[in-house]
JSON list of C-alpha atoms in Angstrom, two decimals:
[
{"chain": "A", "resi": 854, "resn": "MET", "atom": "CA", "xyz": [22.61, -7.12, 15.97]},
{"chain": "A", "resi": 855, "resn": "VAL", "atom": "CA", "xyz": [22.64, -4.57, 13.14]},
{"chain": "A", "resi": 856, "resn": "ILE", "atom": "CA", "xyz": [24.17, -7.12, 10.77]},
{"chain": "A", "resi": 857, "resn": "ALA", "atom": "CA", "xyz": [21.53, -9.69, 11.71]},
{"chain": "A", "resi": 858, "resn": "ALA", "atom": "CA", "xyz": [18.72, -7.18, 11.23]},
{"chain": "A", "resi": 859, "resn": "THR", "atom": "CA", "xyz": [20.07, -6.13, 7.84]},
{"chain": "A", "resi": 860, "resn": "SER", "atom": "CA", "xyz": [20.43, -9.75, 6.76]},
{"chain": "A", "resi": 861, "resn": "SER", "atom": "CA", "xyz": [16.85, -10.45, 7.84]},
{"chain": "A", "resi": 862, "resn": "ALA", "atom": "CA", "xyz": [15.58, -7.45, 5.89]},
{"chain": "A", "resi": 863, "resn": "ASN", "atom": "CA", "xyz": [17.48, -8.55, 2.82]},
{"chain": "A", "resi": 864, "resn": "ASP", "atom": "CA", "xyz": [15.95, -12.02, 3.09]},
{"chain": "A", "resi": 865, "resn": "ILE", "atom": "CA", "xyz": [12.46, -10.55, 3.39]},
{"chain": "A", "resi": 866, "resn": "ASN", "atom": "CA", "xyz": [13.03, -8.22, 0.43]},
{"chain": "A", "resi": 867, "resn": "LYS", "atom": "CA", "xyz": [15.05, -10.56, -1.79]},
{"chain": "A", "resi": 868, "resn": "GLU", "atom": "CA", "xyz": [12.61, -10.39, -4.71]},
{"chain": "A", "resi": 869, "resn": "LEU", "atom": "CA", "xyz": [11.81, -6.72, -4.14]},
{"chain": "A", "resi": 870, "resn": "TYR", "atom": "CA", "xyz": [15.47, -5.77, -4.28]},
{"chain": "A", "resi": 871, "resn": "GLN", "atom": "CA", "xyz": [15.71, -7.17, -7.81]},
{"chain": "A", "resi": 872, "resn": "LEU", "atom": "CA", "xyz": [14.05, -3.91, -8.87]},
{"chain": "A", "resi": 873, "resn": "THR", "atom": "CA", "xyz": [16.89, -1.50, -9.59]},
{"chain": "A", "resi": 874, "resn": "ASP", "atom": "CA", "xyz": [15.21, 1.92, -9.86]},
{"chain": "A", "resi": 875, "resn": "THR", "atom": "CA", "xyz": [15.16, 3.70, -6.48]},
{"chain": "A", "resi": 876, "resn": "VAL", "atom": "CA", "xyz": [14.28, 7.00, -4.82]},
{"chain": "A", "resi": 877, "resn": "GLN", "atom": "CA", "xyz": [15.05, 8.43, -1.36]},
{"chain": "A", "resi": 878, "resn": "ASP", "atom": "CA", "xyz": [12.80, 10.40, 0.96]},
{"chain": "A", "resi": 879, "resn": "ALA", "atom": "CA", "xyz": [13.79, 13.44, 3.06]},
{"chain": "A", "resi": 880, "resn": "GLU", "atom": "CA", "xyz": [15.43, 11.37, 5.80]},
{"chain": "A", "resi": 881, "resn": "GLY", "atom": "CA", "xyz": [17.30, 8.97, 3.51]},
{"chain": "A", "resi": 882, "resn": "ASN", "atom": "CA", "xyz": [14.99, 5.96, 3.33]},
{"chain": "A", "resi": 883, "resn": "THR", "atom": "CA", "xyz": [15.49, 4.20, -0.02]},
{"chain": "A", "resi": 884, "resn": "TYR", "atom": "CA", "xyz": [12.53, 2.75, -1.91]},
{"chain": "A", "resi": 885, "resn": "ARG", "atom": "CA", "xyz": [12.34, 0.53, -4.99]},
{"chain": "A", "resi": 886, "resn": "THR", "atom": "CA", "xyz": [10.07, 1.90, -7.72]},
{"chain": "A", "resi": 887, "resn": "VAL", "atom": "CA", "xyz": [8.05, 0.29, -10.49]},
{"chain": "A", "resi": 888, "resn": "THR", "atom": "CA", "xyz": [6.43, 1.58, -13.69]},
{"chain": "A", "resi": 889, "resn": "ILE", "atom": "CA", "xyz": [2.83, 0.45, -14.23]},
{"chain": "A", "resi": 890, "resn": "GLY", "atom": "CA", "xyz": [1.15, 1.80, -17.33]},
{"chain": "A", "resi": 891, "resn": "GLU", "atom": "CA", "xyz": [2.15, 5.46, -17.58]},
{"chain": "A", "resi": 892, "resn": "GLN", "atom": "CA", "xyz": [2.72, 5.87, -13.84]},
{"chain": "A", "resi": 893, "resn": "VAL", "atom": "CA", "xyz": [5.74, 5.29, -11.61]},
{"chain": "A", "resi": 894, "resn": "TRP", "atom": "CA", "xyz": [4.90, 3.97, -8.12]},
{"chain": "A", "resi": 895, "resn": "LEU", "atom": "CA", "xyz": [6.81, 3.09, -5.00]},
{"chain": "A", "resi": 896, "resn": "ALA", "atom": "CA", "xyz": [7.06, -0.71, -4.96]},
{"chain": "A", "resi": 897, "resn": "GLU", "atom": "CA", "xyz": [6.99, -0.67, -1.16]},
{"chain": "A", "resi": 898, "resn": "SER", "atom": "CA", "xyz": [5.04, 1.19, 1.49]},
{"chain": "A", "resi": 899, "resn": "LEU", "atom": "CA", "xyz": [6.19, 4.49, 2.90]},
{"chain": "A", "resi": 900, "resn": "ARG", "atom": "CA", "xyz": [8.47, 4.58, 5.97]},
{"chain": "A", "resi": 901, "resn": "SER", "atom": "CA", "xyz": [9.00, 8.33, 6.37]},
{"chain": "A", "resi": 902, "resn": "THR", "atom": "CA", "xyz": [8.78, 10.07, 9.76]},
{"chain": "A", "resi": 903, "resn": "GLN", "atom": "CA", "xyz": [9.36, 13.52, 8.26]},
{"chain": "A", "resi": 904, "resn": "PHE", "atom": "CA", "xyz": [7.60, 15.75, 5.78]},
{"chain": "A", "resi": 905, "resn": "GLN", "atom": "CA", "xyz": [9.59, 17.16, 2.87]},
{"chain": "A", "resi": 906, "resn": "ASP", "atom": "CA", "xyz": [10.43, 20.29, 4.88]},
{"chain": "A", "resi": 907, "resn": "GLY", "atom": "CA", "xyz": [11.95, 18.18, 7.67]},
{"chain": "A", "resi": 908, "resn": "SER", "atom": "CA", "xyz": [9.12, 18.69, 10.16]},
{"chain": "A", "resi": 909, "resn": "PRO", "atom": "CA", "xyz": [8.01, 15.57, 12.06]},
{"chain": "A", "resi": 910, "resn": "VAL", "atom": "CA", "xyz": [5.05, 13.43, 11.07]},
{"chain": "A", "resi": 911, "resn": "ARG", "atom": "CA", "xyz": [2.59, 12.93, 13.92]},
{"chain": "A", "resi": 912, "resn": "SER", "atom": "CA", "xyz": [1.59, 9.36, 13.10]},
{"chain": "A", "resi": 913, "resn": "GLY", "atom": "CA", "xyz": [3.77, 6.84, 11.23]},
{"chain": "A", "resi": 914, "resn": "VAL", "atom": "CA", "xyz": [3.81, 3.82, 13.52]},
{"chain": "A", "resi": 915, "resn": "ILE", "atom": "CA", "xyz": [5.43, 0.47, 12.76]},
{"chain": "A", "resi": 916, "resn": "PRO", "atom": "CA", "xyz": [2.99, -2.49, 12.80]},
{"chain": "A", "resi": 917, "resn": "LYS", "atom": "CA", "xyz": [2.91, -3.98, 16.31]},
{"chain": "A", "resi": 918, "resn": "ASP", "atom": "CA", "xyz": [5.68, -1.51, 17.25]},
{"chain": "A", "resi": 919, "resn": "ASP", "atom": "CA", "xyz": [8.13, -4.17, 16.07]},
{"chain": "A", "resi": 920, "resn": "GLN", "atom": "CA", "xyz": [11.22, -2.71, 14.41]},
{"chain": "A", "resi": 921, "resn": "GLU", "atom": "CA", "xyz": [11.61, -5.88, 12.35]},
{"chain": "A", "resi": 922, "resn": "ASN", "atom": "CA", "xyz": [8.36, -4.97, 10.60]},
{"chain": "A", "resi": 923, "resn": "LEU", "atom": "CA", "xyz": [9.65, -1.63, 9.30]},
{"chain": "A", "resi": 924, "resn": "LEU", "atom": "CA", "xyz": [11.30, -2.85, 6.09]},
{"chain": "A", "resi": 925, "resn": "LYS", "atom": "CA", "xyz": [8.67, -5.55, 5.67]},
{"chain": "A", "resi": 926, "resn": "TYR", "atom": "CA", "xyz": [5.53, -3.43, 5.99]},
{"chain": "A", "resi": 927, "resn": "GLY", "atom": "CA", "xyz": [6.52, 0.24, 6.19]},
{"chain": "A", "resi": 928, "resn": "ARG", "atom": "CA", "xyz": [4.66, 2.54, 8.57]},
{"chain": "A", "resi": 929, "resn": "LEU", "atom": "CA", "xyz": [0.96, 3.20, 9.20]},
{"chain": "A", "resi": 930, "resn": "TYR", "atom": "CA", "xyz": [-0.36, 6.76, 9.03]},
{"chain": "A", "resi": 931, "resn": "ASN", "atom": "CA", "xyz": [-3.60, 8.59, 9.71]},
{"chain": "A", "resi": 932, "resn": "TRP", "atom": "CA", "xyz": [-5.25, 10.50, 6.88]},
{"chain": "A", "resi": 933, "resn": "HIS", "atom": "CA", "xyz": [-4.43, 13.90, 8.38]},
{"chain": "A", "resi": 934, "resn": "ASP", "atom": "CA", "xyz": [-0.72, 13.27, 7.79]},
{"chain": "A", "resi": 935, "resn": "VAL", "atom": "CA", "xyz": [-1.40, 11.64, 4.44]},
{"chain": "A", "resi": 936, "resn": "SER", "atom": "CA", "xyz": [-3.15, 14.75, 3.15]},
{"chain": "A", "resi": 937, "resn": "ASP", "atom": "CA", "xyz": [-0.80, 17.30, 4.73]},
{"chain": "A", "resi": 938, "resn": "GLN", "atom": "CA", "xyz": [0.49, 19.79, 2.16]},
{"chain": "A", "resi": 939, "resn": "ARG", "atom": "CA", "xyz": [4.05, 19.41, 3.53]},
{"chain": "A", "resi": 940, "resn": "ASN", "atom": "CA", "xyz": [4.03, 16.01, 1.76]},
{"chain": "A", "resi": 941, "resn": "LEU", "atom": "CA", "xyz": [5.09, 12.68, 3.27]},
{"chain": "A", "resi": 942, "resn": "CYS", "atom": "CA", "xyz": [6.58, 11.39, 0.03]},
{"chain": "A", "resi": 943, "resn": "PRO", "atom": "CA", "xyz": [10.02, 11.88, -1.54]},
{"chain": "A", "resi": 944, "resn": "VAL", "atom": "CA", "xyz": [10.55, 15.12, -3.45]},
{"chain": "A", "resi": 945, "resn": "GLY", "atom": "CA", "xyz": [8.91, 14.78, -6.87]},
{"chain": "A", "resi": 946, "resn": "TRP", "atom": "CA", "xyz": [6.36, 12.31, -5.53]},
{"chain": "A", "resi": 947, "resn": "ARG", "atom": "CA", "xyz": [2.94, 12.53, -3.87]},
{"chain": "A", "resi": 948, "resn": "VAL", "atom": "CA", "xyz": [0.61, 10.28, -1.91]},
{"chain": "A", "resi": 949, "resn": "ALA", "atom": "CA", "xyz": [-1.48, 8.50, -4.53]},
{"chain": "A", "resi": 950, "resn": "THR", "atom": "CA", "xyz": [-4.97, 9.96, -4.93]},
{"chain": "A", "resi": 951, "resn": "ASP", "atom": "CA", "xyz": [-8.17, 8.09, -5.72]},
{"chain": "A", "resi": 952, "resn": "GLU", "atom": "CA", "xyz": [-7.67, 9.09, -9.36]},
{"chain": "A", "resi": 953, "resn": "ASP", "atom": "CA", "xyz": [-4.10, 7.75, -9.32]},
{"chain": "A", "resi": 954, "resn": "TRP", "atom": "CA", "xyz": [-5.39, 4.40, -8.08]},
{"chain": "A", "resi": 955, "resn": "LYS", "atom": "CA", "xyz": [-8.06, 4.38, -10.78]},
{"chain": "A", "resi": 956, "resn": "LYS", "atom": "CA", "xyz": [-5.40, 4.92, -13.45]},
{"chain": "A", "resi": 957, "resn": "LEU", "atom": "CA", "xyz": [-3.43, 2.01, -11.99]},
{"chain": "A", "resi": 958, "resn": "GLU", "atom": "CA", "xyz": [-6.50, -0.22, -11.96]},
{"chain": "A", "resi": 959, "resn": "LEU", "atom": "CA", "xyz": [-7.39, 0.62, -15.56]},
{"chain": "A", "resi": 960, "resn": "ALA", "atom": "CA", "xyz": [-3.78, 0.01, -16.63]},
{"chain": "A", "resi": 961, "resn": "ILE", "atom": "CA", "xyz": [-3.82, -3.53, -15.23]},
{"chain": "A", "resi": 962, "resn": "GLY", "atom": "CA", "xyz": [-7.17, -4.48, -16.69]},
{"chain": "A", "resi": 963, "resn": "MET", "atom": "CA", "xyz": [-10.10, -3.18, -14.66]},
{"chain": "A", "resi": 964, "resn": "PRO", "atom": "CA", "xyz": [-13.18, -2.56, -16.84]},
{"chain": "A", "resi": 965, "resn": "GLU", "atom": "CA", "xyz": [-14.16, 1.09, -17.18]},
{"chain": "A", "resi": 966, "resn": "GLU", "atom": "CA", "xyz": [-17.61, 0.34, -15.75]},
{"chain": "A", "resi": 967, "resn": "GLU", "atom": "CA", "xyz": [-16.10, -0.94, -12.50]},
{"chain": "A", "resi": 968, "resn": "VAL", "atom": "CA", "xyz": [-13.38, 1.59, -11.82]},
{"chain": "A", "resi": 969, "resn": "HIS", "atom": "CA", "xyz": [-15.63, 4.28, -10.30]},
{"chain": "A", "resi": 970, "resn": "GLN", "atom": "CA", "xyz": [-17.65, 1.83, -8.19]},
{"chain": "A", "resi": 971, "resn": "ASN", "atom": "CA", "xyz": [-17.29, 1.32, -4.45]},
{"chain": "A", "resi": 972, "resn": "GLY", "atom": "CA", "xyz": [-16.79, -2.12, -2.96]},
{"chain": "A", "resi": 973, "resn": "TRP", "atom": "CA", "xyz": [-14.80, -5.09, -4.22]},
{"chain": "A", "resi": 974, "resn": "ARG", "atom": "CA", "xyz": [-13.91, -4.91, -7.92]},
{"chain": "A", "resi": 975, "resn": "GLY", "atom": "CA", "xyz": [-11.63, -6.47, -10.53]},
{"chain": "A", "resi": 976, "resn": "GLY", "atom": "CA", "xyz": [-12.22, -10.08, -9.56]},
{"chain": "A", "resi": 977, "resn": "ASP", "atom": "CA", "xyz": [-12.51, -11.42, -13.09]},
{"chain": "A", "resi": 978, "resn": "GLN", "atom": "CA", "xyz": [-9.13, -9.93, -13.94]},
{"chain": "A", "resi": 979, "resn": "LYS", "atom": "CA", "xyz": [-7.64, -11.01, -10.57]},
{"chain": "A", "resi": 980, "resn": "LEU", "atom": "CA", "xyz": [-6.40, -7.50, -9.97]},
{"chain": "A", "resi": 981, "resn": "GLY", "atom": "CA", "xyz": [-5.82, -8.14, -6.28]},
{"chain": "A", "resi": 982, "resn": "LEU", "atom": "CA", "xyz": [-3.47, -11.02, -7.06]},
{"chain": "A", "resi": 983, "resn": "GLN", "atom": "CA", "xyz": [-1.58, -8.89, -9.58]},
{"chain": "A", "resi": 984, "resn": "LEU", "atom": "CA", "xyz": [-0.70, -6.39, -6.83]},
{"chain": "A", "resi": 985, "resn": "LYS", "atom": "CA", "xyz": [0.00, -8.73, -3.90]},
{"chain": "A", "resi": 986, "resn": "GLU", "atom": "CA", "xyz": [3.45, -10.12, -3.25]},
{"chain": "A", "resi": 987, "resn": "ALA", "atom": "CA", "xyz": [2.06, -13.49, -2.16]},
{"chain": "A", "resi": 988, "resn": "GLN", "atom": "CA", "xyz": [-1.24, -15.35, -1.80]},
{"chain": "A", "resi": 989, "resn": "ALA", "atom": "CA", "xyz": [-1.78, -18.72, -0.13]},
{"chain": "A", "resi": 990, "resn": "ASP", "atom": "CA", "xyz": [-3.62, -21.50, -1.97]},
{"chain": "A", "resi": 991, "resn": "GLY", "atom": "CA", "xyz": [-7.11, -22.42, -0.78]},
{"chain": "A", "resi": 992, "resn": "LEU", "atom": "CA", "xyz": [-8.33, -25.87, 0.24]},
{"chain": "A", "resi": 993, "resn": "PHE", "atom": "CA", "xyz": [-10.07, -26.48, -3.05]},
{"chain": "A", "resi": 994, "resn": "SER", "atom": "CA", "xyz": [-8.25, -24.18, -5.45]},
{"chain": "A", "resi": 995, "resn": "LYS", "atom": "CA", "xyz": [-4.71, -23.12, -6.16]},
{"chain": "A", "resi": 996, "resn": "VAL", "atom": "CA", "xyz": [-3.48, -19.67, -7.02]},
{"chain": "A", "resi": 997, "resn": "ASP", "atom": "CA", "xyz": [-1.83, -19.21, -10.41]},
{"chain": "A", "resi": 998, "resn": "PRO", "atom": "CA", "xyz": [1.72, -18.08, -9.46]},
{"chain": "A", "resi": 999, "resn": "SER", "atom": "CA", "xyz": [2.16, -16.29, -12.78]},
{"chain": "A", "resi": 1000, "resn": "ILE", "atom": "CA", "xyz": [-0.55, -13.80, -11.76]},
{"chain": "A", "resi": 1001, "resn": "VAL", "atom": "CA", "xyz": [0.59, -13.13, -8.18]},
{"chain": "A", "resi": 1002, "resn": "ASN", "atom": "CA", "xyz": [2.64, -9.91, -8.01]},
{"chain": "A", "resi": 1003, "resn": "LYS", "atom": "CA", "xyz": [2.51, -9.68, -11.80]},
{"chain": "A", "resi": 1004, "resn": "GLN", "atom": "CA", "xyz": [2.89, -5.89, -11.55]},
{"chain": "A", "resi": 1005, "resn": "ASN", "atom": "CA", "xyz": [5.85, -5.97, -9.10]},
{"chain": "A", "resi": 1006, "resn": "PHE", "atom": "CA", "xyz": [3.78, -3.88, -6.69]},
{"chain": "A", "resi": 1007, "resn": "PHE", "atom": "CA", "xyz": [4.74, -6.06, -3.69]},
{"chain": "A", "resi": 1008, "resn": "ALA", "atom": "CA", "xyz": [1.68, -5.26, -1.54]},
{"chain": "A", "resi": 1009, "resn": "ARG", "atom": "CA", "xyz": [1.97, -6.94, 1.87]},
{"chain": "A", "resi": 1010, "resn": "PRO", "atom": "CA", "xyz": [-0.69, -7.50, 4.58]},
{"chain": "A", "resi": 1011, "resn": "ALA", "atom": "CA", "xyz": [0.47, -4.91, 7.12]},
{"chain": "A", "resi": 1012, "resn": "GLY", "atom": "CA", "xyz": [-2.91, -4.67, 8.82]},
{"chain": "A", "resi": 1013, "resn": "VAL", "atom": "CA", "xyz": [-4.03, -1.42, 10.46]},
{"chain": "A", "resi": 1014, "resn": "LYS", "atom": "CA", "xyz": [-3.96, 0.46, 13.74]},
{"chain": "A", "resi": 1015, "resn": "TRP", "atom": "CA", "xyz": [-7.36, 1.33, 15.14]},
{"chain": "A", "resi": 1016, "resn": "ASN", "atom": "CA", "xyz": [-8.24, 2.84, 18.50]},
{"chain": "A", "resi": 1017, "resn": "GLY", "atom": "CA", "xyz": [-4.78, 1.98, 19.83]},
{"chain": "A", "resi": 1018, "resn": "TRP", "atom": "CA", "xyz": [-4.83, -1.62, 18.61]},
{"chain": "A", "resi": 1019, "resn": "TYR", "atom": "CA", "xyz": [-2.94, -3.32, 15.79]},
{"chain": "A", "resi": 1020, "resn": "ILE", "atom": "CA", "xyz": [-5.33, -5.59, 13.90]},
{"chain": "A", "resi": 1021, "resn": "THR", "atom": "CA", "xyz": [-5.62, -7.66, 10.68]},
{"chain": "A", "resi": 1022, "resn": "GLU", "atom": "CA", "xyz": [-1.87, -8.09, 10.07]},
{"chain": "A", "resi": 1023, "resn": "GLY", "atom": "CA", "xyz": [-1.49, -11.02, 7.68]},
{"chain": "A", "resi": 1024, "resn": "ALA", "atom": "CA", "xyz": [-5.13, -10.78, 6.59]},
{"chain": "A", "resi": 1025, "resn": "TYR", "atom": "CA", "xyz": [-5.54, -7.34, 5.00]},
{"chain": "A", "resi": 1026, "resn": "THR", "atom": "CA", "xyz": [-3.67, -4.32, 3.79]},
{"chain": "A", "resi": 1027, "resn": "GLU", "atom": "CA", "xyz": [-5.40, -0.96, 3.65]},
{"chain": "A", "resi": 1028, "resn": "PHE", "atom": "CA", "xyz": [-3.93, 1.89, 1.63]},
{"chain": "A", "resi": 1029, "resn": "TRP", "atom": "CA", "xyz": [-4.91, 5.49, 2.18]},
{"chain": "A", "resi": 1030, "resn": "THR", "atom": "CA", "xyz": [-5.45, 7.68, -0.83]},
{"chain": "A", "resi": 1031, "resn": "ALA", "atom": "CA", "xyz": [-4.90, 11.43, -0.50]},
{"chain": "A", "resi": 1032, "resn": "SER", "atom": "CA", "xyz": [-8.55, 11.96, -1.50]},
{"chain": "A", "resi": 1033, "resn": "SER", "atom": "CA", "xyz": [-11.19, 13.00, 0.99]},
{"chain": "A", "resi": 1034, "resn": "ALA", "atom": "CA", "xyz": [-14.75, 11.66, 0.93]},
{"chain": "A", "resi": 1035, "resn": "SER", "atom": "CA", "xyz": [-16.16, 13.89, 3.70]},
{"chain": "A", "resi": 1036, "resn": "ASP", "atom": "CA", "xyz": [-15.04, 15.81, 6.77]},
{"chain": "A", "resi": 1037, "resn": "LYS", "atom": "CA", "xyz": [-14.51, 12.58, 8.67]},
{"chain": "A", "resi": 1038, "resn": "LYS", "atom": "CA", "xyz": [-13.74, 10.00, 5.99]},
{"chain": "A", "resi": 1039, "resn": "GLY", "atom": "CA", "xyz": [-11.07, 9.44, 3.34]},
{"chain": "A", "resi": 1040, "resn": "ILE", "atom": "CA", "xyz": [-11.01, 7.13, 0.32]},
{"chain": "A", "resi": 1041, "resn": "ILE", "atom": "CA", "xyz": [-9.03, 3.88, 0.63]},
{"chain": "A", "resi": 1042, "resn": "ARG", "atom": "CA", "xyz": [-8.03, 0.72, -1.21]},
{"chain": "A", "resi": 1043, "resn": "THR", "atom": "CA", "xyz": [-8.07, -2.73, 0.41]},
{"chain": "A", "resi": 1044, "resn": "LEU", "atom": "CA", "xyz": [-6.53, -6.10, -0.46]},
{"chain": "A", "resi": 1045, "resn": "ALA", "atom": "CA", "xyz": [-7.51, -9.36, 1.28]},
{"chain": "A", "resi": 1046, "resn": "TYR", "atom": "CA", "xyz": [-4.99, -12.17, 1.88]},
{"chain": "A", "resi": 1047, "resn": "ALA", "atom": "CA", "xyz": [-6.66, -14.98, 3.84]},
{"chain": "A", "resi": 1048, "resn": "TRP", "atom": "CA", "xyz": [-6.96, -18.08, 1.62]},
{"chain": "A", "resi": 1049, "resn": "TRP", "atom": "CA", "xyz": [-10.63, -18.44, 2.56]},
{"chain": "A", "resi": 1050, "resn": "ASN", "atom": "CA", "xyz": [-11.54, -14.82, 1.81]},
{"chain": "A", "resi": 1051, "resn": "THR", "atom": "CA", "xyz": [-13.90, -14.70, -1.17]},
{"chain": "A", "resi": 1052, "resn": "HIS", "atom": "CA", "xyz": [-12.47, -11.29, -2.15]},
{"chain": "A", "resi": 1053, "resn": "LYS", "atom": "CA", "xyz": [-8.80, -12.33, -2.35]},
{"chain": "A", "resi": 1054, "resn": "ASN", "atom": "CA", "xyz": [-8.72, -11.80, -6.15]},
{"chain": "A", "resi": 1055, "resn": "GLU", "atom": "CA", "xyz": [-10.20, -8.30, -5.91]},
{"chain": "A", "resi": 1056, "resn": "ILE", "atom": "CA", "xyz": [-9.36, -4.75, -4.83]},
{"chain": "A", "resi": 1057, "resn": "ARG", "atom": "CA", "xyz": [-11.79, -2.70, -2.77]},
{"chain": "A", "resi": 1058, "resn": "ARG", "atom": "CA", "xyz": [-12.56, 0.98, -3.11]},
{"chain": "A", "resi": 1059, "resn": "ALA", "atom": "CA", "xyz": [-14.21, 2.32, 0.04]},
{"chain": "A", "resi": 1060, "resn": "THR", "atom": "CA", "xyz": [-14.12, 5.07, 2.69]},
{"chain": "A", "resi": 1061, "resn": "SER", "atom": "CA", "xyz": [-12.81, 4.98, 6.25]},
{"chain": "A", "resi": 1062, "resn": "SER", "atom": "CA", "xyz": [-12.50, 7.21, 9.30]},
{"chain": "A", "resi": 1063, "resn": "LYS", "atom": "CA", "xyz": [-9.53, 9.55, 8.91]},
{"chain": "A", "resi": 1064, "resn": "ASP", "atom": "CA", "xyz": [-8.25, 8.53, 12.35]},
{"chain": "A", "resi": 1065, "resn": "TYR", "atom": "CA", "xyz": [-7.44, 4.96, 11.27]},
{"chain": "A", "resi": 1066, "resn": "MET", "atom": "CA", "xyz": [-3.78, 4.26, 10.50]},
{"chain": "A", "resi": 1067, "resn": "PHE", "atom": "CA", "xyz": [-3.14, 2.62, 7.13]},
{"chain": "A", "resi": 1068, "resn": "SER", "atom": "CA", "xyz": [-0.28, 2.01, 4.71]},
{"chain": "A", "resi": 1069, "resn": "VAL", "atom": "CA", "xyz": [0.69, 4.59, 2.09]},
{"chain": "A", "resi": 1070, "resn": "ARG", "atom": "CA", "xyz": [1.99, 4.34, -1.49]},
{"chain": "A", "resi": 1071, "resn": "CYS", "atom": "CA", "xyz": [3.42, 7.30, -3.41]},
{"chain": "A", "resi": 1072, "resn": "VAL", "atom": "CA", "xyz": [3.30, 7.99, -7.13]},
{"chain": "A", "resi": 1073, "resn": "LYS", "atom": "CA", "xyz": [5.71, 10.11, -9.13]},
{"chain": "A", "resi": 1074, "resn": "THR", "atom": "CA", "xyz": [4.37, 13.51, -10.14]},
{"chain": "A", "resi": 1075, "resn": "GLU", "atom": "CA", "xyz": [3.91, 13.99, -13.85]},
{"chain": "A", "resi": 1076, "resn": "ASP", "atom": "CA", "xyz": [6.27, 16.98, -14.05]},
{"chain": "A", "resi": 1077, "resn": "GLN", "atom": "CA", "xyz": [9.26, 14.98, -12.78]}
]
């Protein structure tokens, strides 16, 4: 069973595993990394169940509680764990902030006048496609394969956990940032995957209740 599971994970991550730079978190999970602009990012979503000091993370569920989804999607966390000073990420890394995401967006072509806006942005530059691992063609238009995953970011539609339910897998991915918007809300990024979604070329900057469980990406700290 272990061999079959490993083989399945390797099939899922065949393209991802062509990236050779890696880092490990506190419990030994290995992640591929990618350089975009002047930043180094995890090229896959976080899977850690421990903070850097070894203490357990309170959230960190696998989409649909299906172990086969762990290497495909990573885990989903609430914002309270994302922002915890004990740090979910590997040593020398941090959960990407709103400002980190803005630097990424500018590096891949977002206009300066859009980067600070809320809502869906970057459509003209197809920034959403540049970050997504895959995007289905629509009925009346085809996706340019040279743009999809252009940045080797490998974003996948893990969906979210909300009020005890797993929803939107295959249709959306939501990434927490470590940045707070208010006592109850944190700042997020969203990508849409459904072929019919009018925002599938874009990336959304918005806020969400800190109790939602979303995916997490880490960025390397500048002093490492």
